[in-house]
Tab-separated table of C-alpha atoms in Angstrom:
chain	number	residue	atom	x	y	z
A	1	UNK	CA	4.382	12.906	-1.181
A	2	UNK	CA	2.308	13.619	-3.775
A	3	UNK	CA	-1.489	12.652	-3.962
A	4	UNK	CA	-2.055	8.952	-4.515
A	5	UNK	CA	1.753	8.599	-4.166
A	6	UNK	CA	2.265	5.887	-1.313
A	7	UNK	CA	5.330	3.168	-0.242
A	8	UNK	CA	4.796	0.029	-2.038
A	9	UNK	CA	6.936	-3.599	-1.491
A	10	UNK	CA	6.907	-5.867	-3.409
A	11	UNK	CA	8.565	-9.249	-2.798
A	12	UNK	CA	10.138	-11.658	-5.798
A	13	UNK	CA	10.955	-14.956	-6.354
A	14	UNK	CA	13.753	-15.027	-8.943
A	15	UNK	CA	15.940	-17.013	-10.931
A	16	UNK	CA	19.604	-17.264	-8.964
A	17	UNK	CA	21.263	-16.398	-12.283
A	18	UNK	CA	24.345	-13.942	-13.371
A	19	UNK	CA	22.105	-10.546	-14.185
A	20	UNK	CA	19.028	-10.830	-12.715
A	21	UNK	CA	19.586	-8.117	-10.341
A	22	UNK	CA	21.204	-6.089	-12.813
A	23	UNK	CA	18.110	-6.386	-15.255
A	24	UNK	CA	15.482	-6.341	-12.623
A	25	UNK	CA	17.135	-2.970	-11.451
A	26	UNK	CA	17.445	-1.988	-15.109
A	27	UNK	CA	14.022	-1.777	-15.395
A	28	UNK	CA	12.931	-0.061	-12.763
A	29	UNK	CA	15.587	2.908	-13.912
A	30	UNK	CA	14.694	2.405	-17.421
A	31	UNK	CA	11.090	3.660	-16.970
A	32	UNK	CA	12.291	6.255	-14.004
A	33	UNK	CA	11.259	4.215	-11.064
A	34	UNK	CA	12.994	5.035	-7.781
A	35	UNK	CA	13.678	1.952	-5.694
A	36	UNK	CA	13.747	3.021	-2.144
A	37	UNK	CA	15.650	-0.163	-1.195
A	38	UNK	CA	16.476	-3.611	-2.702
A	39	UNK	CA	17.787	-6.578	-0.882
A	40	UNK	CA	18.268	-9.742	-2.471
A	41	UNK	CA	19.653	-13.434	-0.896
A	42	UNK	CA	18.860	-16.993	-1.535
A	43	UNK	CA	16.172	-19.252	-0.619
A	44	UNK	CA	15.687	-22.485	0.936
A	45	UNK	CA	16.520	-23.340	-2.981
A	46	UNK	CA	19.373	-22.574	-3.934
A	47	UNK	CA	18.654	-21.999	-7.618
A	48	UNK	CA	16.097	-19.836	-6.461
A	49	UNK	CA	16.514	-15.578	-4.933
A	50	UNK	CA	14.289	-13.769	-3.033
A	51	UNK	CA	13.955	-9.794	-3.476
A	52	UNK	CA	12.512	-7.562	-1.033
A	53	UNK	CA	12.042	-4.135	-3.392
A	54	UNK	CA	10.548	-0.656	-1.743
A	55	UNK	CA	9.170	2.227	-4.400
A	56	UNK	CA	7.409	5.171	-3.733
A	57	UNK	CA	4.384	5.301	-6.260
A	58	UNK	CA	0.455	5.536	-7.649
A	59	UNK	CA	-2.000	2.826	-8.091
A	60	UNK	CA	-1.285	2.802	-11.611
A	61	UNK	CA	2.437	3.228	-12.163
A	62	UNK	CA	2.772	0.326	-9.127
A	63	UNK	CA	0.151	-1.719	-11.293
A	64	UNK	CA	2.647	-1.023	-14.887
A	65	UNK	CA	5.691	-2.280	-12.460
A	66	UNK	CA	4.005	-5.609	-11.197
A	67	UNK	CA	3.210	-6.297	-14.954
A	68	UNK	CA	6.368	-5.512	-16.289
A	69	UNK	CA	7.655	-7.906	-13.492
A	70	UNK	CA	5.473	-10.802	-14.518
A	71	UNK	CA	6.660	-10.660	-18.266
A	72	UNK	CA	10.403	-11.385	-17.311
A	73	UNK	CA	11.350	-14.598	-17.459
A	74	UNK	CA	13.647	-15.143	-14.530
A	75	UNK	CA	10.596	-13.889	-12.540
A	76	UNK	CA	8.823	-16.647	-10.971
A	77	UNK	CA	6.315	-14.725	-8.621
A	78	UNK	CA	4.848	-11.269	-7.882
A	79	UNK	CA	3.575	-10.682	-4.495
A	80	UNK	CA	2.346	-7.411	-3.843
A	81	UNK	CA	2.989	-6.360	-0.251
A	82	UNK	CA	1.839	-3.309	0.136
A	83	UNK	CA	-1.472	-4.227	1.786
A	84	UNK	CA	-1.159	-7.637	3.466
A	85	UNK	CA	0.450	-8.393	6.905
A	86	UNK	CA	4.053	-8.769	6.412
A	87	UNK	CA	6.925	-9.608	8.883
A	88	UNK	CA	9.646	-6.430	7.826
A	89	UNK	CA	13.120	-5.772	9.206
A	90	UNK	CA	15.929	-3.959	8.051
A	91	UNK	CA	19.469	-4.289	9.554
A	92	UNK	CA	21.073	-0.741	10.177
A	93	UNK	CA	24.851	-0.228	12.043
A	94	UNK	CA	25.523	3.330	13.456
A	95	UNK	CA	29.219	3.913	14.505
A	96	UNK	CA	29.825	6.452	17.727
A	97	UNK	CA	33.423	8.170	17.045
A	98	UNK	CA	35.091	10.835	19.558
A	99	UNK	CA	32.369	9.934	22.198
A	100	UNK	CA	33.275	10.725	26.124
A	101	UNK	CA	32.638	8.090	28.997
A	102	UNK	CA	29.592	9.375	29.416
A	103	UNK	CA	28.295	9.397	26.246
A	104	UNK	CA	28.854	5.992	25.777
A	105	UNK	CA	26.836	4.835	29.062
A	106	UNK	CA	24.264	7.113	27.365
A	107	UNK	CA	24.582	5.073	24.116
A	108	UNK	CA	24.354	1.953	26.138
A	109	UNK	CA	20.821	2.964	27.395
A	110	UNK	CA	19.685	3.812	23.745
A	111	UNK	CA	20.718	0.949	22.805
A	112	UNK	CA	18.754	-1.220	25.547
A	113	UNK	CA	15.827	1.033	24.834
A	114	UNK	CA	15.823	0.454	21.293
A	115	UNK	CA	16.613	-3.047	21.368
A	116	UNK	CA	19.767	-2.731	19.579
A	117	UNK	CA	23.457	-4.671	20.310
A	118	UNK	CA	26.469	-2.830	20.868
A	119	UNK	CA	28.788	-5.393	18.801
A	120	UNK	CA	32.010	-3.429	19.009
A	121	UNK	CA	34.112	-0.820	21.581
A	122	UNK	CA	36.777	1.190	21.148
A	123	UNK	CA	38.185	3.901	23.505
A	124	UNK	CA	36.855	6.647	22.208
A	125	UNK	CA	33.670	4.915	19.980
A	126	UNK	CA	30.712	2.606	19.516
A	127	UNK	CA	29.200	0.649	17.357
A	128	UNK	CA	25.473	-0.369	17.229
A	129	UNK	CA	23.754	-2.854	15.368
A	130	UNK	CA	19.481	-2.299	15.174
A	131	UNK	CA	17.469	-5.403	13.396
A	132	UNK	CA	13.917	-2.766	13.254
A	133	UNK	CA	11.578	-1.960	10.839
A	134	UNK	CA	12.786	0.819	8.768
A	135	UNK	CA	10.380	3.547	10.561
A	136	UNK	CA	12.051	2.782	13.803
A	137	UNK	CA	15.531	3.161	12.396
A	138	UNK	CA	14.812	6.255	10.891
A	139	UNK	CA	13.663	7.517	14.281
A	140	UNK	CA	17.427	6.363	15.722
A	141	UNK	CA	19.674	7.483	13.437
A	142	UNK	CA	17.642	11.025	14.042
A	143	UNK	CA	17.797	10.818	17.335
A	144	UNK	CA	21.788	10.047	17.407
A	145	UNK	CA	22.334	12.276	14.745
A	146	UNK	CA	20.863	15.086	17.195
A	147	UNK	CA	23.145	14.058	19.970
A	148	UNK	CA	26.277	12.907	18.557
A	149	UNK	CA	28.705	14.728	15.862
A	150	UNK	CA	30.644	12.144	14.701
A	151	UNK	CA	28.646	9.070	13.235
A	152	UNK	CA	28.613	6.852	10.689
A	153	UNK	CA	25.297	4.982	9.127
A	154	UNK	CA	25.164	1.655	7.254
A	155	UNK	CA	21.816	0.449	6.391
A	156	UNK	CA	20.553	-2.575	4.450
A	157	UNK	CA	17.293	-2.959	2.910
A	158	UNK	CA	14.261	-4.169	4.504
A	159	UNK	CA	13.499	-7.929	4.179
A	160	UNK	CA	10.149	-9.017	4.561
A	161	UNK	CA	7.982	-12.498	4.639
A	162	UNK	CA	3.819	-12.610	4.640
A	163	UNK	CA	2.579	-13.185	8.740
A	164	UNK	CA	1.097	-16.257	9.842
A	165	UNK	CA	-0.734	-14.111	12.426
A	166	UNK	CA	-2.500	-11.185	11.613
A	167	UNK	CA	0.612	-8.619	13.492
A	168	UNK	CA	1.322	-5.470	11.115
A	169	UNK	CA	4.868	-4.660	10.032
């Protein structure tokens, strides 16, 4: 990364209307912002959407984007997470094919180790399912990926909610 250039979430309380997540992502790749990941669901309200958004960025470019953010009207609130304690998991699935016996008692043991679930079996496959943060998925999928020829990766974006205690993502 370049200097000054650091990961930046921000979380969003939105309007739940038709094309808010079309013009929300609209802007960021109108002004040639890369969003590292988006994830979006409803609230406790259901006229109300929650966004979880990743970018890589500097101080200044991340200040333009919270601004820009503000000024839309099916934005209700900005908060800036880059900086506070935050609660963050993403959900990532990782699908074993043309695995031996023994590789899959091997996955079994990665997947106790990392906390994961295997949630499906086939005779010659696996499937894992990892709720992490996203460092500690990256650090799977590289670590299958090393072992095991035939996989498949599904991730979903991180999701994230300020800590009551003071515990780091």
């Amino acid at each position: 990364m370049d200097k000054g250039m650091k990961k930046r979430w921000i979380s969003l309380y939105v309007e739940n209307q038709v094309g808010v997540l079309a013009k929300i992502s609209g802007l960021f790749s109108g002004k040639s912002y890369n969003l590292d990941s988006l994830t979006v669901g409803t609230t406790e309200d259901p006229t109300v959407s929650r966004m979880t958004i990743a970018t890589v960025s500097d101080d200044e470019t991340f200040e333009q984007i919270k601004k820009q953010l503000n000024r839309m009207v099916e934005v209700i609130k900005v908060i800036d997470f880059t900086d506070i304690f935050v609660r963050m998991k993403e959900i990532l699935y990782i699908k074993v094919k043309k695995c031996s016996a023994a590789e899959k008692v091997e996955l079994f043991q990665i997947a106790e180790t990392f906390k994961a679930r295997v949630i499906d079996y086939g005779k010659d496959s696996l499937l894992l399912e990892f709720v992490q943060t996203a460092t500690k998925n990256d650090a799977v999928i590289k670590l299958i990926k090393e072992e095991y020829k035939s996989i498949e990766v599904v991730r979903g974006g991180s999701v994230g909610i300020e800590s009551i205690s003071m515990m780091e993502r």
